[in-house]
Short mmCIF file of C-alpha atoms (C1' of nucleotides) in Angstrom, two decimals:
data_model
loop_
_atom_site.label_atom_id
_atom_site.label_comp_id
_atom_site.label_asym_id
_atom_site.label_seq_id
_atom_site.Cartn_x
_atom_site.Cartn_y
_atom_site.Cartn_z
CA MET Q 192 31.27 16.12 7.15
CA LEU Q 193 29.54 13.17 5.51
CA ILE Q 194 26.26 13.60 3.34
CA ASN Q 195 24.33 10.45 3.17
CA LEU Q 196 21.66 10.44 0.48
CA ASP Q 197 18.79 8.20 0.09
CA PHE Q 198 17.63 8.19 -3.49
CA GLU Q 199 14.92 5.78 -2.97
CA SER Q 200 13.45 7.72 0.05
CA ASN Q 201 10.06 9.72 -0.64
CA GLU Q 202 11.83 12.64 1.00
CA PRO Q 203 13.24 14.92 -1.86
CA ILE Q 204 16.92 14.94 -2.33
CA TYR Q 205 17.45 18.67 -1.63
CA GLN Q 206 15.46 18.34 1.60
CA GLN Q 207 17.65 15.35 2.73
CA LEU Q 208 20.53 17.76 1.76
CA VAL Q 209 18.83 20.46 3.93
CA HIS Q 210 18.47 18.23 6.76
CA GLN Q 211 21.92 16.80 6.78
CA ILE Q 212 23.67 20.21 6.93
CA ILE Q 213 21.24 21.37 9.64
CA GLU Q 214 22.40 18.28 11.65
CA GLY Q 215 26.25 18.97 10.63
CA ILE Q 216 25.53 22.37 12.14
CA ALA Q 217 23.85 21.31 15.20
CA ARG Q 218 26.59 18.59 15.88
CA LYS Q 219 28.91 21.47 15.53
CA GLU Q 220 30.81 19.81 12.64
CA ILE Q 221 30.71 23.15 10.61
CA ALA Q 222 31.10 26.25 12.76
CA PRO Q 223 29.47 29.57 12.24
CA GLY Q 224 31.56 31.59 9.81
CA GLU Q 225 33.12 28.28 8.30
CA GLY Q 226 32.58 27.62 4.45
CA LEU Q 227 30.64 25.12 2.63
CA PRO Q 228 31.51 23.49 -0.72
CA SER Q 229 30.29 25.56 -3.91
CA VAL Q 230 27.01 24.33 -5.44
CA ARG Q 231 29.20 22.88 -8.19
CA SER Q 232 31.86 20.89 -6.23
CA LEU Q 233 29.23 19.43 -3.89
CA ALA Q 234 26.82 18.60 -6.73
CA SER Q 235 29.77 16.44 -8.28
CA ASP Q 236 30.96 15.17 -4.96
CA ILE Q 237 27.60 13.85 -4.20
CA GLY Q 238 26.56 12.99 -7.93
CA ILE Q 239 23.48 14.91 -7.96
CA ASN Q 240 22.33 17.87 -10.04
CA LEU Q 241 23.32 21.66 -9.79
CA HIS Q 242 19.71 22.45 -9.37
CA THR Q 243 19.16 20.14 -6.32
CA VAL Q 244 22.23 21.74 -4.58
CA ASN Q 245 21.35 25.13 -5.19
CA LYS Q 246 17.53 24.64 -4.11
CA ALA Q 247 19.04 23.20 -0.79
CA TYR Q 248 21.27 26.18 -0.42
CA GLN Q 249 18.69 28.63 -1.17
CA GLN Q 250 16.31 27.17 1.41
CA LEU Q 251 19.04 27.10 4.06
CA LYS Q 252 19.82 30.79 3.17
CA GLN Q 253 16.08 31.48 3.29
CA ASP Q 254 15.87 29.94 6.94
CA GLY Q 255 19.02 31.85 7.94
CA PHE Q 256 21.44 29.01 8.09
CA ILE Q 257 23.98 30.06 5.67
CA LEU Q 258 24.97 33.04 3.70
CA ILE Q 259 25.69 33.13 0.15
CA HIS Q 260 28.46 35.58 -0.91
CA ARG Q 261 29.19 35.91 -4.54
CA GLN Q 262 32.53 35.95 -3.97
CA LYS Q 263 33.53 34.44 -0.63
CA GLY Q 264 31.22 31.52 -1.44
CA VAL Q 265 28.83 29.62 0.88
CA VAL Q 266 29.24 30.42 4.71
CA VAL Q 267 27.39 29.19 7.71
CA ASN Q 268 25.88 32.15 9.22
CA PRO Q 269 28.48 33.69 11.56
CA ASP Q 270 25.95 35.16 13.75
CA GLY Q 271 24.63 32.03 14.30
CA VAL Q 272 21.09 30.79 13.27
CA PRO Q 273 18.11 32.90 14.05
CA LYS Q 274 16.66 31.56 17.25
CA ALA Q 275 13.29 30.09 17.50
CA ASP Q 276 10.48 32.44 17.56
CA ALA Q 277 6.96 32.19 17.97
CA ASN Q 278 6.29 31.15 14.43
CA TYR Q 279 8.97 28.34 14.33
CA LYS Q 280 7.66 26.92 17.61
CA LYS Q 281 4.19 26.73 16.04
CA GLN Q 282 5.38 25.08 12.97
CA LEU Q 283 7.50 22.66 15.31
CA GLU Q 284 4.25 21.83 17.20
CA LYS Q 285 2.33 21.19 13.86
CA ASN Q 286 5.29 18.62 12.90
CA LEU Q 287 5.35 16.78 16.21
CA ARG Q 288 1.71 16.49 16.66
CA PRO Q 289 1.07 13.73 14.17
CA LEU Q 290 4.11 11.80 15.18
CA ILE Q 291 2.84 12.06 18.63
CA ALA Q 292 -0.63 11.01 17.60
CA GLU Q 293 0.59 7.97 15.95
CA SER Q 294 2.93 6.88 18.86
CA ILE Q 295 -0.15 7.16 21.15
CA CYS Q 296 -2.09 4.81 19.01
CA ARG Q 297 0.81 2.47 18.97
CA ASP Q 298 0.90 2.41 22.59
CA VAL Q 299 4.28 4.18 22.81
CA SER Q 300 4.17 5.87 26.59
CA GLU Q 301 5.14 9.27 26.69
CA GLU Q 302 8.23 8.36 29.05
CA GLU Q 303 9.55 6.33 26.02
CA PHE Q 304 8.80 9.22 23.48
CA LEU Q 305 10.71 11.63 25.56
CA ARG Q 306 13.46 9.28 26.35
CA LEU Q 307 13.79 8.67 22.67
CA CYS Q 308 14.06 12.50 22.10
CA SER Q 309 16.69 12.55 24.89
CA THR Q 310 18.52 9.97 23.17
CA ILE Q 311 18.68 11.94 19.86
CA PHE Q 312 19.48 15.37 21.76
CA GLU Q 313 22.52 13.29 23.01
CA THR Q 314 23.97 12.48 19.85
CA TYR Q 315 24.20 16.15 18.97
CA GLN Q 316 25.38 17.52 22.32
CA GLY Q 317 27.80 14.74 22.74
CA GLY Q 318 29.70 16.01 19.61
CA SER Q 319 30.30 19.26 21.36
CA ALA Q 320 31.24 18.17 24.73
CA MET X 292 -15.28 14.16 15.01
CA LEU X 293 -14.17 17.35 13.03
CA ILE X 294 -11.94 17.29 9.88
CA ASN X 295 -10.04 20.34 9.44
CA LEU X 296 -7.98 20.61 5.97
CA ASP X 297 -5.72 23.26 4.80
CA PHE X 298 -5.97 23.31 1.18
CA GLU X 299 -3.21 25.81 0.91
CA SER X 300 -0.74 23.62 2.57
CA ASN X 301 2.21 21.45 0.79
CA GLU X 302 0.97 18.21 2.81
CA PRO X 303 -1.07 16.61 0.44
CA ILE X 304 -4.97 16.67 1.30
CA TYR X 305 -5.00 12.65 1.80
CA GLN X 306 -2.19 12.74 4.08
CA GLN X 307 -3.50 15.52 6.18
CA LEU X 308 -6.92 13.39 6.40
CA VAL X 309 -4.65 10.53 7.41
CA HIS X 310 -3.24 12.40 10.18
CA GLN X 311 -6.48 13.94 11.40
CA ILE X 312 -7.99 10.56 11.53
CA ILE X 313 -5.13 9.05 13.63
CA GLU X 314 -5.37 12.04 15.68
CA GLY X 315 -9.22 11.31 16.39
CA ILE X 316 -8.16 7.93 17.37
CA ALA X 317 -5.59 8.97 19.44
CA ARG X 318 -7.92 11.45 21.07
CA LYS X 319 -10.46 8.69 21.67
CA GLU X 320 -13.10 10.40 19.73
CA ILE X 321 -13.36 7.29 17.60
CA ALA X 322 -13.02 3.83 19.47
CA PRO X 323 -11.87 0.86 17.91
CA GLY X 324 -14.75 -1.15 16.17
CA GLU X 325 -16.38 2.25 15.78
CA GLY X 326 -17.43 3.10 12.12
CA LEU X 327 -16.24 5.77 9.86
CA PRO X 328 -18.10 7.39 7.29
CA SER X 329 -18.10 6.07 3.94
CA VAL X 330 -15.89 7.11 1.11
CA ARG X 331 -18.55 9.25 -0.88
CA SER X 332 -20.20 10.73 2.33
CA LEU X 333 -17.05 11.96 3.86
CA ALA X 334 -15.87 13.22 0.49
CA SER X 335 -18.95 15.34 -0.04
CA ASP X 336 -19.07 16.38 3.49
CA ILE X 337 -15.29 17.62 3.22
CA GLY X 338 -15.89 19.05 -0.49
CA ILE X 339 -12.98 16.72 -1.86
CA ASN X 340 -12.83 14.04 -4.55
CA LEU X 341 -14.08 10.67 -3.46
CA HIS X 342 -10.44 9.40 -4.72
CA THR X 343 -8.91 11.54 -2.35
CA VAL X 344 -10.62 9.99 0.58
CA ASN X 345 -10.26 6.76 -0.67
CA LYS X 346 -6.42 7.11 -0.92
CA ALA X 347 -6.34 7.93 2.78
CA TYR X 348 -8.63 5.20 3.68
CA GLN X 349 -6.37 2.70 1.83
CA GLN X 350 -3.31 3.96 3.58
CA LEU X 351 -4.72 3.85 7.02
CA LYS X 352 -5.94 0.09 6.01
CA GLN X 353 -2.35 -0.51 5.04
CA ASP X 354 -1.07 0.68 8.36
CA GLY X 355 -3.47 -1.07 10.31
CA PHE X 356 -5.64 1.72 11.79
CA ILE X 357 -8.71 0.86 10.06
CA LEU X 358 -10.60 -2.30 8.28
CA ILE X 359 -12.72 -2.19 5.51
CA HIS X 360 -15.47 -4.61 6.37
CA ARG X 361 -17.81 -6.10 3.82
CA GLN X 362 -20.65 -5.47 5.77
CA LYS X 363 -20.21 -2.87 8.30
CA GLY X 364 -18.16 -0.55 5.95
CA VAL X 365 -15.02 1.15 7.38
CA VAL X 366 -14.17 0.66 10.83
CA VAL X 367 -11.44 1.57 13.26
CA ASN X 368 -9.45 -1.61 13.85
CA PRO X 369 -11.06 -3.44 16.90
CA ASP X 370 -8.05 -5.27 18.01
CA GLY X 371 -6.37 -1.76 18.44
CA VAL X 372 -3.76 -0.12 15.90
CA PRO X 373 -0.60 -2.64 15.65
CA LYS X 374 2.09 -1.65 18.56
CA ALA X 375 5.11 0.02 17.62
CA ASP X 376 7.43 -2.34 16.52
CA ALA X 377 11.30 -1.81 15.97
CA ASN X 378 10.63 -0.70 12.39
CA TYR X 379 8.21 1.98 13.71
CA LYS X 380 10.61 3.36 16.28
CA LYS X 381 13.36 3.42 13.51
CA GLN X 382 11.05 5.47 11.30
CA LEU X 383 10.07 7.80 14.35
CA GLU X 384 13.47 8.64 15.16
CA LYS X 385 14.18 9.40 11.43
CA ASN X 386 11.32 11.68 11.56
CA LEU X 387 12.40 13.26 14.88
CA ARG X 388 15.97 13.66 14.11
CA PRO X 389 15.78 16.70 11.62
CA LEU X 390 13.28 18.55 13.79
CA ILE X 391 15.44 18.26 16.98
CA ALA X 392 18.82 19.24 14.95
CA GLU X 393 16.93 22.29 13.92
CA SER X 394 15.77 23.01 17.22
CA ILE X 395 19.08 22.88 18.72
CA CYS X 396 20.54 25.23 15.99
CA ARG X 397 17.87 27.51 16.86
CA ASP X 398 18.90 27.44 20.70
CA VAL X 399 15.80 25.61 21.82
CA SER X 400 17.03 23.78 24.72
CA GLU X 401 16.33 20.16 25.49
CA GLU X 402 14.12 20.81 28.53
CA GLU X 403 11.87 23.06 26.32
CA PHE X 404 11.71 20.68 23.84
CA LEU X 405 10.33 17.64 26.08
CA ARG X 406 8.14 20.25 27.56
CA LEU X 407 6.64 21.01 24.17
CA CYS X 408 5.99 17.08 23.36
CA SER X 409 4.66 16.87 27.04
CA THR X 410 1.97 19.41 26.52
CA ILE X 411 1.20 17.90 22.92
CA PHE X 412 0.69 14.39 24.85
CA GLU X 413 -1.63 15.90 27.40
CA THR X 414 -3.69 17.46 24.60
CA TYR X 415 -4.71 13.85 23.82
CA GLN X 416 -4.65 12.21 27.14
CA GLY X 417 -6.45 14.67 28.90
CA GLY X 418 -9.20 14.22 26.38
CA SER X 419 -9.48 10.61 27.58
CA ALA X 420 -9.38 11.16 31.25
CA MET C 299 -20.23 -28.79 8.11
CA LEU C 300 -18.84 -25.50 9.14
CA ILE C 301 -18.75 -22.22 7.11
CA ASN C 302 -16.00 -19.88 8.08
CA LEU C 303 -16.11 -16.64 6.62
CA ASP C 304 -13.84 -13.58 6.31
CA PHE C 305 -15.77 -10.35 6.21
CA GLU C 306 -12.41 -8.26 6.12
CA SER C 307 -11.18 -10.48 3.09
CA ASN C 308 -10.98 -8.86 -0.39
CA GLU C 309 -12.38 -12.23 -1.56
CA PRO C 310 -16.22 -11.72 -2.01
CA ILE C 311 -18.38 -13.47 0.22
CA TYR C 312 -20.17 -15.57 -2.21
CA GLN C 313 -16.73 -16.58 -3.50
CA GLN C 314 -15.62 -17.79 -0.02
CA LEU C 315 -18.81 -19.55 0.15
CA VAL C 316 -18.50 -21.34 -2.90
CA HIS C 317 -14.87 -22.38 -1.99
CA GLN C 318 -16.09 -23.32 1.36
CA ILE C 319 -18.75 -25.82 0.14
CA ILE C 320 -16.01 -27.14 -2.66
CA GLU C 321 -13.91 -27.74 0.11
CA GLY C 322 -16.69 -29.70 2.19
CA ILE C 323 -17.26 -31.66 -1.12
CA ALA C 324 -13.47 -32.55 -1.41
CA ARG C 325 -13.11 -33.43 2.18
CA LYS C 326 -16.02 -35.68 1.69
CA GLU C 327 -18.04 -34.16 4.49
CA ILE C 328 -20.94 -33.81 2.27
CA ALA C 329 -21.64 -36.80 -0.25
CA PRO C 330 -23.20 -36.72 -3.73
CA GLY C 331 -26.71 -36.65 -3.57
CA GLU C 332 -26.76 -35.25 -0.18
CA GLY C 333 -28.77 -32.17 0.51
CA LEU C 334 -27.71 -28.69 1.27
CA PRO C 335 -29.32 -26.24 3.59
CA SER C 336 -31.85 -24.02 1.71
CA VAL C 337 -30.85 -20.57 0.78
CA ARG C 338 -32.89 -18.72 3.34
CA SER C 339 -31.58 -20.98 6.07
CA LEU C 340 -28.10 -20.92 5.21
CA ALA C 341 -28.15 -17.16 4.67
CA SER C 342 -29.79 -16.46 8.13
CA ASP C 343 -27.54 -19.18 9.86
CA ILE C 344 -24.31 -17.33 8.60
CA GLY C 345 -25.95 -14.01 9.03
CA ILE C 346 -25.51 -12.74 5.35
CA ASN C 347 -27.93 -11.59 2.56
CA LEU C 348 -29.98 -14.13 0.85
CA HIS C 349 -28.67 -12.68 -2.78
CA THR C 350 -25.09 -13.49 -1.56
CA VAL C 351 -26.01 -16.97 -0.89
CA ASN C 352 -28.13 -17.62 -4.10
CA LYS C 353 -25.24 -16.17 -5.86
CA ALA C 354 -23.06 -18.83 -4.64
CA TYR C 355 -25.46 -21.61 -5.25
CA GLN C 356 -25.57 -20.86 -8.81
CA GLN C 357 -22.26 -20.56 -9.44
CA LEU C 358 -21.83 -24.14 -7.89
CA LYS C 359 -24.80 -25.33 -10.00
CA GLN C 360 -23.15 -23.69 -13.03
CA ASP C 361 -19.96 -25.36 -12.36
CA GLY C 362 -22.00 -28.64 -11.89
CA PHE C 363 -21.26 -29.31 -8.21
CA ILE C 364 -24.84 -29.00 -7.04
CA LEU C 365 -28.44 -29.49 -8.48
CA ILE C 366 -31.01 -27.16 -7.52
CA HIS C 367 -34.47 -28.70 -7.52
CA ARG C 368 -37.44 -26.60 -7.30
CA GLN C 369 -39.00 -28.98 -4.89
CA LYS C 370 -36.36 -31.45 -3.29
CA GLY C 371 -34.16 -28.27 -2.57
CA VAL C 372 -30.21 -28.18 -3.05
CA VAL C 373 -28.25 -31.31 -3.44
CA VAL C 374 -24.70 -32.32 -4.32
CA ASN C 375 -24.57 -33.75 -7.97
CA PRO C 376 -25.61 -37.25 -7.38
CA ASP C 377 -23.38 -38.26 -10.40
CA GLY C 378 -20.35 -36.50 -8.89
CA VAL C 379 -18.66 -33.44 -10.10
CA PRO C 380 -17.72 -33.07 -13.88
CA LYS C 381 -14.13 -34.46 -14.26
CA ALA C 382 -11.61 -32.02 -15.28
CA ASP C 383 -11.59 -31.42 -18.79
CA ALA C 384 -8.74 -29.54 -20.71
CA ASN C 385 -10.40 -26.35 -20.45
CA TYR C 386 -10.43 -26.82 -16.52
CA LYS C 387 -6.80 -27.59 -16.74
CA LYS C 388 -6.13 -24.28 -18.80
CA GLN C 389 -7.74 -22.60 -16.26
CA LEU C 390 -5.92 -24.23 -13.29
CA GLU C 391 -2.65 -23.61 -14.97
CA LYS C 392 -3.43 -19.85 -15.29
CA ASN C 393 -4.44 -19.82 -11.61
CA LEU C 394 -1.21 -21.51 -10.38
CA ARG C 395 1.08 -19.53 -12.92
CA PRO C 396 1.31 -16.27 -10.93
CA LEU C 397 1.49 -18.12 -7.47
CA ILE C 398 4.49 -20.33 -8.97
CA ALA C 399 6.17 -17.26 -10.50
CA GLU C 400 5.93 -15.19 -7.38
CA SER C 401 7.10 -18.41 -5.26
CA ILE C 402 10.36 -18.37 -7.66
CA CYS C 403 10.98 -14.74 -6.81
CA ARG C 404 10.53 -15.32 -3.26
CA ASP C 405 13.28 -18.34 -3.32
CA VAL C 406 10.69 -20.93 -2.70
CA SER C 407 12.37 -23.89 -4.21
CA GLU C 408 9.95 -26.42 -6.50
CA GLU C 409 10.50 -28.95 -4.04
CA GLU C 410 9.12 -26.87 -1.01
CA PHE C 411 6.20 -25.76 -3.25
CA LEU C 412 5.37 -29.14 -4.25
CA ARG C 413 5.70 -30.42 -0.68
CA LEU C 414 3.21 -27.77 0.41
CA CYS C 415 0.76 -28.79 -2.09
CA SER C 416 1.14 -32.48 -1.00
CA THR C 417 0.27 -31.37 2.76
CA ILE C 418 -2.90 -29.53 1.38
CA PHE C 419 -3.82 -32.95 -0.57
CA GLU C 420 -3.33 -34.70 2.61
CA THR C 421 -5.81 -32.56 4.46
CA TYR C 422 -8.24 -33.80 2.19
CA GLN C 423 -7.72 -37.29 1.51
CA GLY C 424 -6.88 -37.81 5.22
CA GLY C 425 -10.75 -37.02 5.79
CA SER C 426 -11.41 -39.82 3.51
CA ALA C 427 -9.38 -42.38 4.70
CA MET A 47 9.99 -8.00 -22.05
CA LEU A 48 6.33 -8.74 -23.67
CA ILE A 49 2.99 -7.48 -22.00
CA ASN A 50 0.36 -9.43 -22.57
CA LEU A 51 -3.04 -8.13 -21.18
CA ASP A 52 -6.70 -9.53 -21.27
CA PHE A 53 -8.92 -6.58 -21.38
CA GLU A 54 -11.99 -9.03 -21.14
CA SER A 55 -10.68 -10.69 -17.92
CA ASN A 56 -12.29 -10.10 -14.70
CA GLU A 57 -8.97 -9.86 -13.13
CA PRO A 58 -8.24 -6.06 -13.14
CA ILE A 59 -5.63 -4.81 -15.57
CA TYR A 60 -3.37 -3.59 -12.80
CA GLN A 61 -3.58 -6.97 -11.11
CA GLN A 62 -2.68 -8.49 -14.54
CA LEU A 63 0.30 -6.21 -15.08
CA VAL A 64 1.74 -6.85 -11.79
CA HIS A 65 1.56 -10.54 -12.39
CA GLN A 66 3.32 -10.29 -15.98
CA ILE A 67 5.83 -8.25 -14.23
CA ILE A 68 6.47 -10.64 -11.55
CA GLU A 69 6.55 -13.73 -14.09
CA GLY A 70 9.14 -11.44 -16.03
CA ILE A 71 11.35 -11.34 -12.90
CA ALA A 72 10.79 -15.13 -12.23
CA ARG A 73 11.86 -15.81 -15.88
CA LYS A 74 14.93 -13.55 -15.38
CA GLU A 75 13.82 -11.35 -18.13
CA ILE A 76 14.39 -8.56 -16.12
CA ALA A 77 17.35 -8.75 -13.84
CA PRO A 78 17.76 -7.01 -10.39
CA GLY A 79 18.92 -3.54 -10.59
CA GLU A 80 17.60 -3.31 -14.18
CA GLY A 81 15.18 -0.62 -15.17
CA LEU A 82 11.67 -0.73 -16.16
CA PRO A 83 9.82 1.68 -18.55
CA SER A 84 8.31 4.81 -16.86
CA VAL A 85 4.71 4.98 -15.97
CA ARG A 86 3.62 7.12 -18.69
CA SER A 87 5.85 5.23 -21.63
CA LEU A 88 4.57 1.88 -20.24
CA ALA A 89 1.06 3.08 -20.35
CA SER A 90 1.23 4.39 -23.73
CA ASP A 91 2.91 1.47 -24.99
CA ILE A 92 0.11 -0.88 -23.90
CA GLY A 93 -2.41 1.71 -24.57
CA ILE A 94 -3.98 1.87 -20.93
CA ASN A 95 -3.96 4.88 -18.76
CA LEU A 96 -1.12 5.98 -16.83
CA HIS A 97 -2.90 5.86 -13.51
CA THR A 98 -3.33 2.01 -13.87
CA VAL A 99 0.23 1.43 -14.75
CA ASN A 100 1.06 3.38 -11.55
CA LYS A 101 -1.29 1.51 -9.56
CA ALA A 102 0.60 -1.70 -10.56
CA TYR A 103 4.10 -0.23 -9.88
CA GLN A 104 2.73 0.79 -6.50
CA GLN A 105 1.92 -2.43 -5.52
CA LEU A 106 4.98 -4.12 -6.89
CA LYS A 107 7.02 -1.34 -4.60
CA GLN A 108 4.90 -2.16 -1.62
CA ASP A 109 5.49 -5.75 -2.01
CA GLY A 110 9.41 -5.16 -2.53
CA PHE A 111 9.79 -6.21 -6.10
CA ILE A 112 10.91 -2.86 -7.48
CA LEU A 113 12.16 0.47 -6.23
CA ILE A 114 11.00 3.73 -7.19
CA HIS A 115 14.57 5.45 -7.39
CA ARG A 116 14.69 9.33 -7.79
CA GLN A 117 17.33 9.31 -10.23
CA LYS A 118 17.19 5.91 -12.15
CA GLY A 119 13.52 5.89 -12.32
CA VAL A 120 11.77 2.42 -11.65
CA VAL A 121 14.11 -0.64 -11.17
CA VAL A 122 14.00 -4.05 -10.23
CA ASN A 123 14.92 -4.40 -6.52
CA PRO A 124 18.68 -5.00 -6.72
CA ASP A 125 18.85 -6.64 -3.48
CA GLY A 126 16.25 -9.43 -5.01
CA VAL A 127 12.95 -9.87 -3.90
CA PRO A 128 12.10 -10.32 -0.07
CA LYS A 129 12.23 -13.95 0.77
CA ALA A 130 9.12 -15.88 1.45
CA ASP A 131 8.11 -15.42 5.16
CA ALA A 132 5.80 -17.32 7.11
CA ASN A 133 3.22 -14.69 6.27
CA TYR A 134 3.70 -15.35 2.53
CA LYS A 135 3.62 -19.00 3.02
CA LYS A 136 0.31 -18.79 4.64
CA GLN A 137 -1.36 -16.61 2.10
CA LEU A 138 0.20 -19.01 -0.50
CA GLU A 139 -1.58 -22.09 1.15
CA LYS A 140 -4.65 -19.90 1.62
CA ASN A 141 -4.49 -19.49 -2.39
CA LEU A 142 -3.68 -22.97 -3.37
CA ARG A 143 -6.24 -24.73 -1.20
CA PRO A 144 -9.29 -23.88 -3.13
CA LEU A 145 -7.42 -24.84 -6.21
CA ILE A 146 -6.62 -27.99 -4.72
CA ALA A 147 -10.09 -28.82 -3.38
CA GLU A 148 -11.47 -28.39 -6.75
CA SER A 149 -8.97 -30.48 -8.25
CA ILE A 150 -10.02 -33.29 -5.98
CA CYS A 151 -13.42 -32.99 -6.60
CA ARG A 152 -12.87 -33.12 -10.43
CA ASP A 153 -10.75 -36.19 -10.00
CA VAL A 154 -7.44 -34.81 -10.77
CA SER A 155 -5.10 -37.09 -8.74
CA GLU A 156 -2.23 -35.56 -6.53
CA GLU A 157 0.31 -36.70 -9.15
CA GLU A 158 -1.01 -35.30 -11.99
CA PHE A 159 -1.55 -31.73 -9.78
CA LEU A 160 2.15 -31.97 -8.90
CA ARG A 161 3.17 -32.75 -12.54
CA LEU A 162 1.37 -29.70 -13.57
CA CYS A 163 3.19 -27.35 -10.94
CA SER A 164 6.35 -28.94 -12.17
CA THR A 165 5.95 -28.02 -15.76
CA ILE A 166 5.00 -24.42 -14.72
CA PHE A 167 8.22 -24.56 -12.71
CA GLU A 168 10.21 -25.71 -15.77
CA THR A 169 8.88 -22.95 -17.80
CA TYR A 170 10.66 -20.28 -15.71
CA GLN A 171 13.73 -22.20 -14.52
CA GLY A 172 14.36 -23.56 -17.93
CA GLY A 173 14.72 -19.80 -19.06
CA SER A 174 17.60 -19.06 -16.78
CA ALA A 175 19.72 -22.46 -17.79
"C1'" DG O 216 -26.08 1.84 -0.91
"C1'" DT O 217 -21.10 0.37 -0.70
"C1'" DG O 218 -15.86 0.00 -2.30
"C1'" DG O 219 -13.05 -1.21 -6.38
"C1'" DT O 220 -11.39 0.11 -11.09
"C1'" DC O 221 -10.58 2.43 -15.13
"C1'" DT O 222 -10.27 6.64 -17.80
"C1'" DA O 223 -9.00 11.25 -18.75
"C1'" DG O 224 -7.15 15.56 -18.14
"C1'" DA O 225 -4.61 18.93 -15.19
"C1'" DC O 226 -0.94 20.92 -12.08
"C1'" DC O 227 3.09 20.60 -9.27
"C1'" DA O 228 7.42 19.29 -7.32
"C1'" DC O 229 11.69 17.09 -8.45
"C1'" DT O 230 15.68 16.06 -10.97
"C1'" DG Y 278 10.71 14.20 -18.80
"C1'" DT Y 279 9.66 11.70 -14.23
"C1'" DG Y 280 6.54 10.61 -10.47
"C1'" DG Y 281 2.85 12.39 -7.06
"C1'" DT Y 282 -1.71 14.31 -6.49
"C1'" DC Y 283 -6.26 16.08 -7.19
"C1'" DT Y 284 -10.27 16.20 -9.89
"C1'" DA Y 285 -14.26 13.97 -12.18
"C1'" DG Y 286 -16.96 11.03 -14.28
"C1'" DA Y 287 -18.36 6.35 -15.44
"C1'" DC Y 288 -19.11 1.27 -14.86
"C1'" DC Y 289 -19.19 -2.72 -11.91
"C1'" DA Y 290 -19.08 -6.25 -8.24
"C1'" DC Y 291 -20.99 -6.89 -3.97
"C1'" DC Y 292 -24.35 -6.68 -0.45
#
DNA sequence: GTGGTCTAGACCACT
DNA sequence: GTGGTCTAGACCACC
């Protein structure tokens, strides 16, 4: 799985890392139970600070995406990621709302917006088919 | 138009303000050409620093949502907001992608996701009908 | 002579007014000795504040473009505008320098820059021919 | 690279700073990819507030002159500055026009004006030869 | 009265 | 240590 960071983005690097790993899981490139590189090796591979990788891993663990065993190392949660709960959906709506509001202002129709979402969905589901 | 800020949020206050105003425009509560409160009055209304409001206004100006008119003060861009260009859509996709990836991991179906988007769209378009 | 103001520009209105009048003189639309509208009439014509017009006139007077007679009103300096002195040229260079520096960074060749200047010169000299 | 500010000038300090840095780039004193001092260090070097430096940097970033890199700090855009587009040229003309108009009024010939521009150009290109 | 600029000092997130 | 954010108070230019 390829990690692709933008050091000039406003999005913090650890956050980008979190997203990329989640995308990898969504794309089924890394399956539940499968291992991830250690903090050290990933950090030196990408050329970033240990702390940064660690912070990303901690957040992924916090959100139930991965488990961190002292010995077995880092693995994708073998039970699968916790399903969306009411809280997650509230958060999701809160994140979508400003995107949709701006799209409306900029004359993006609902159809076009939904089509874009579908297209993005396909980029993940196509990978598993 | 009501402004509703969460001072506990990680999202910077000026950013929340930007979003809220964009939502106000999307909801057609503030029409093109209409005026917005002055930096100072809005700041004292909300109980924040005028620089924070100013930063929000500057960003909105930069993005073409508002104009700062020498005589009329701050007004919503009477020509309407610049339409979505390729750049905006690329940005939008970049913002949607991680949300969708996480949703997939959490077993949110495409149908459900799109339905959520539609629901949010209605909260804006319903307001203008 | 037409006055064309941009109320959304960062350039102060009085400054725009000064420029427009200087351009009118350069274009020989208003000849030395000829009269300009009174502060009051010009202000109400354009729909701006008296102070603003007054400030523009004061600056033009200061720079030797116009004379303000208590009775005869405002006239373009019949002796013509004071010729460029060393001081003016120093100022001119100071104004041109950042424009040229940025042009160089943006890959505008000297030829192209000079051509643009010539084109602008023509818009004035053409008017007098 | 030397920064030379005039605290008496009407031109805002941050603006002067922007100009000086652009001139440094034009003069090839700072090459693409090269680093600029941090906000704090530059501010204390010049003896101004860090916010003022920050404002200058933000504008330079906005205009594509510099990048704010998560790891390397502030660097001159390694891809070079965005080339002049139609918009920039329109702006440039708008800036040149009043300078030329006043020069005409003050009896500066087109030849002399162009010669002055050439002289300024040389101060930049001579530096790289 | 408005927005624009500058200063100053503080806290935080990120690397 | 870096940049980003927020606050606060001051002065100025403009209208």
